Amino acid sequence: MATARPMPDPPPVTTAVRSDHLLSESSIMSWTLGTDTGVKVKDGDGRMLIGELSRRSGVSRRSLRYYEQQGLLRSRRTANGWREYDEAAERRARGVAEMLAAGLTLEGVKELEPCLDMDGLAACDDPGLALETYRARLAVVEQRMTALRHHRDELARRVDELSGR
């Protein structure tokens, strides 16, 4: 007589995935369960997880974590420990990245931190501080450019000397 073998346990459910269609006009979302641990859910209250913030802002997840560590970005933790950001974080993250790309140091960005929530530097509560910060950084960059030109000229002179010109 053959005995029935027990069925193996299904894989554990690790995430919830929204199936982006409405079940009714009352905006009830349909939720399905999945096992893909790479899927992150964005809830409907304007909060987003780090992957969504990274995609929307163009800033890497690693940089976002660093900005948060430096006090330039704020998140709250979900029950499972994931970082969750509000809608304003997208503008702040993009603003920090743009200031760094323009040549400011992290310290300079921190000086202008209140301006990150504004629509551009001109809307900053203290545009004089922003102007002073950018002018100071520009002076440092110009000094470095002068030193680099000197190094370049000296290297070129030595190359010419060694090649017999």
Short mmCIF file of N, CA, C and O in Angstrom, two decimals, residues 8-54:
data_model
loop_
_atom_site.label_atom_id
_atom_site.label_comp_id
_atom_site.label_asym_id
_atom_site.label_seq_id
_atom_site.Cartn_x
_atom_site.Cartn_y
_atom_site.Cartn_z
N PRO A 8 6.22 19.55 0.21
CA PRO A 8 7.22 20.46 0.80
C PRO A 8 6.56 21.80 1.14
O PRO A 8 5.59 22.21 0.51
N ASP A 9 7.14 22.47 2.12
CA ASP A 9 6.63 23.79 2.50
C ASP A 9 6.91 24.78 1.38
O ASP A 9 7.97 24.73 0.73
N PRO A 10 5.99 25.70 1.13
CA PRO A 10 6.25 26.73 0.11
C PRO A 10 7.33 27.67 0.62
O PRO A 10 7.58 27.75 1.81
N PRO A 11 7.97 28.42 -0.30
CA PRO A 11 8.99 29.37 0.14
C PRO A 11 8.35 30.43 1.03
O PRO A 11 7.18 30.75 0.88
N PRO A 12 9.13 30.99 1.94
CA PRO A 12 8.56 32.01 2.84
C PRO A 12 8.22 33.28 2.08
O PRO A 12 8.87 33.64 1.10
N VAL A 13 7.19 33.96 2.52
CA VAL A 13 6.81 35.24 1.94
C VAL A 13 7.71 36.30 2.57
O VAL A 13 7.79 36.40 3.79
N THR A 14 8.40 37.05 1.72
CA THR A 14 9.35 38.02 2.25
C THR A 14 8.98 39.46 1.95
O THR A 14 9.51 40.37 2.56
N THR A 15 8.12 39.69 0.96
CA THR A 15 7.75 41.07 0.64
C THR A 15 6.32 41.11 0.15
O THR A 15 5.74 40.09 -0.20
N ALA A 16 5.77 42.30 0.12
CA ALA A 16 4.46 42.52 -0.48
C ALA A 16 4.65 43.37 -1.71
O ALA A 16 5.43 44.31 -1.71
N VAL A 17 3.95 43.04 -2.78
CA VAL A 17 4.09 43.76 -4.04
C VAL A 17 2.72 44.29 -4.43
O VAL A 17 1.76 43.53 -4.51
N ARG A 18 2.62 45.57 -4.68
CA ARG A 18 1.34 46.17 -5.08
C ARG A 18 1.11 45.89 -6.55
O ARG A 18 1.99 46.05 -7.38
N SER A 19 -0.08 45.52 -6.90
CA SER A 19 -0.40 45.26 -8.29
C SER A 19 -1.08 46.46 -8.89
O SER A 19 -2.18 46.40 -9.25
N ASP A 20 -0.57 47.53 -9.00
CA ASP A 20 -1.00 48.85 -9.44
C ASP A 20 -2.34 48.98 -10.18
O ASP A 20 -2.48 49.84 -11.01
N HIS A 21 -3.32 48.17 -9.91
CA HIS A 21 -4.63 48.41 -10.51
C HIS A 21 -5.66 48.56 -9.40
O HIS A 21 -5.54 48.01 -8.33
N LEU A 22 -6.67 49.34 -9.70
CA LEU A 22 -7.71 49.61 -8.71
C LEU A 22 -8.78 48.54 -8.81
O LEU A 22 -9.21 48.17 -9.90
N LEU A 23 -9.25 48.07 -7.66
CA LEU A 23 -10.31 47.09 -7.64
C LEU A 23 -11.67 47.75 -7.78
O LEU A 23 -12.61 47.14 -8.27
N SER A 24 -11.77 48.98 -7.34
CA SER A 24 -13.04 49.69 -7.43
C SER A 24 -12.76 51.17 -7.47
O SER A 24 -11.63 51.61 -7.32
N GLU A 25 -13.82 51.94 -7.65
CA GLU A 25 -13.65 53.38 -7.66
C GLU A 25 -13.27 53.93 -6.31
O GLU A 25 -12.85 55.07 -6.20
N SER A 26 -13.41 53.16 -5.27
CA SER A 26 -13.06 53.64 -3.93
C SER A 26 -11.56 53.54 -3.67
O SER A 26 -11.11 53.66 -2.55
N SER A 27 -10.77 53.33 -4.71
CA SER A 27 -9.31 53.32 -4.64
C SER A 27 -8.74 52.25 -3.73
O SER A 27 -7.73 52.46 -3.08
N ILE A 28 -9.37 51.10 -3.68
CA ILE A 28 -8.82 50.00 -2.90
C ILE A 28 -7.76 49.33 -3.75
O ILE A 28 -8.00 48.92 -4.87
N MET A 29 -6.56 49.28 -3.20
CA MET A 29 -5.45 48.68 -3.93
C MET A 29 -5.44 47.17 -3.72
O MET A 29 -5.72 46.68 -2.64
N SER A 30 -5.10 46.46 -4.74
CA SER A 30 -4.96 45.01 -4.63
C SER A 30 -3.53 44.70 -4.26
O SER A 30 -2.60 45.21 -4.84
N TRP A 31 -3.35 43.85 -3.27
CA TRP A 31 -2.02 43.47 -2.82
C TRP A 31 -1.82 41.99 -3.07
O TRP A 31 -2.69 41.17 -2.80
N THR A 32 -0.69 41.65 -3.62
CA THR A 32 -0.35 40.25 -3.80
C THR A 32 0.94 39.99 -3.07
O THR A 32 1.73 40.90 -2.84
N LEU A 33 1.18 38.75 -2.71
CA LEU A 33 2.38 38.40 -2.00
C LEU A 33 3.40 37.84 -2.97
O LEU A 33 3.07 37.11 -3.89
N GLY A 34 4.66 38.18 -2.75
CA GLY A 34 5.72 37.70 -3.60
C GLY A 34 6.92 37.29 -2.77
O GLY A 34 6.98 37.56 -1.58
N THR A 35 7.88 36.64 -3.40
CA THR A 35 9.08 36.21 -2.68
C THR A 35 10.31 36.98 -3.13
O THR A 35 11.40 36.69 -2.70
N ASP A 36 10.18 37.96 -3.99
CA ASP A 36 11.30 38.73 -4.49
C ASP A 36 11.74 39.74 -3.44
O ASP A 36 11.09 40.73 -3.21
N THR A 37 12.88 39.50 -2.82
CA THR A 37 13.34 40.40 -1.75
C THR A 37 13.86 41.72 -2.30
O THR A 37 14.10 42.64 -1.53
N GLY A 38 14.02 41.85 -3.61
CA GLY A 38 14.49 43.10 -4.17
C GLY A 38 13.39 44.12 -4.38
O GLY A 38 13.65 45.25 -4.72
N VAL A 39 12.15 43.74 -4.17
CA VAL A 39 11.03 44.64 -4.40
C VAL A 39 10.75 45.42 -3.14
O VAL A 39 10.65 44.86 -2.06
N LYS A 40 10.64 46.72 -3.27
CA LYS A 40 10.30 47.58 -2.14
C LYS A 40 8.95 48.22 -2.42
O LYS A 40 8.64 48.58 -3.55
N VAL A 41 8.15 48.39 -1.40
CA VAL A 41 6.82 48.94 -1.55
C VAL A 41 6.82 50.40 -1.15
O VAL A 41 7.36 50.77 -0.12
N LYS A 42 6.22 51.24 -1.96
CA LYS A 42 6.01 52.64 -1.61
C LYS A 42 4.55 52.76 -1.19
O LYS A 42 3.66 52.42 -1.94
N ASP A 43 4.33 53.25 0.01
CA ASP A 43 2.95 53.35 0.45
C ASP A 43 2.33 54.64 -0.08
O ASP A 43 2.98 55.47 -0.68
N GLY A 44 1.05 54.82 0.14
CA GLY A 44 0.32 55.92 -0.45
C GLY A 44 0.41 57.23 0.30
O GLY A 44 -0.23 58.18 -0.08
N ASP A 45 1.19 57.33 1.37
CA ASP A 45 1.23 58.58 2.14
C ASP A 45 2.38 59.49 1.76
O ASP A 45 2.74 60.39 2.51
N GLY A 46 2.96 59.32 0.58
CA GLY A 46 4.02 60.20 0.13
C GLY A 46 5.40 59.83 0.64
O GLY A 46 6.36 60.55 0.44
N ARG A 47 5.51 58.72 1.30
CA ARG A 47 6.81 58.26 1.80
C ARG A 47 7.39 57.27 0.80
O ARG A 47 6.67 56.61 0.08
N MET A 48 8.71 57.19 0.78
CA MET A 48 9.36 56.27 -0.15
C MET A 48 10.58 55.66 0.52
O MET A 48 11.14 56.24 1.45
N LEU A 49 10.95 54.50 0.03
CA LEU A 49 12.13 53.81 0.52
C LEU A 49 13.35 54.30 -0.24
O LEU A 49 13.25 55.02 -1.24
N ILE A 50 14.51 53.90 0.20
CA ILE A 50 15.77 54.44 -0.33
C ILE A 50 15.94 54.17 -1.82
O ILE A 50 16.45 55.02 -2.55
N GLY A 51 15.49 53.02 -2.30
CA GLY A 51 15.61 52.73 -3.73
C GLY A 51 14.80 53.68 -4.59
O GLY A 51 15.26 54.13 -5.63
N GLU A 52 13.60 53.98 -4.15
CA GLU A 52 12.75 54.92 -4.87
C GLU A 52 13.34 56.32 -4.83
O GLU A 52 13.37 57.03 -5.83
N LEU A 53 13.85 56.74 -3.67
CA LEU A 53 14.48 58.05 -3.56
C LEU A 53 15.70 58.13 -4.47
O LEU A 53 15.91 59.14 -5.15
N SER A 54 16.47 57.08 -4.51
CA SER A 54 17.65 57.04 -5.38
C SER A 54 17.24 57.19 -6.85
O SER A 54 17.83 57.96 -7.60
#
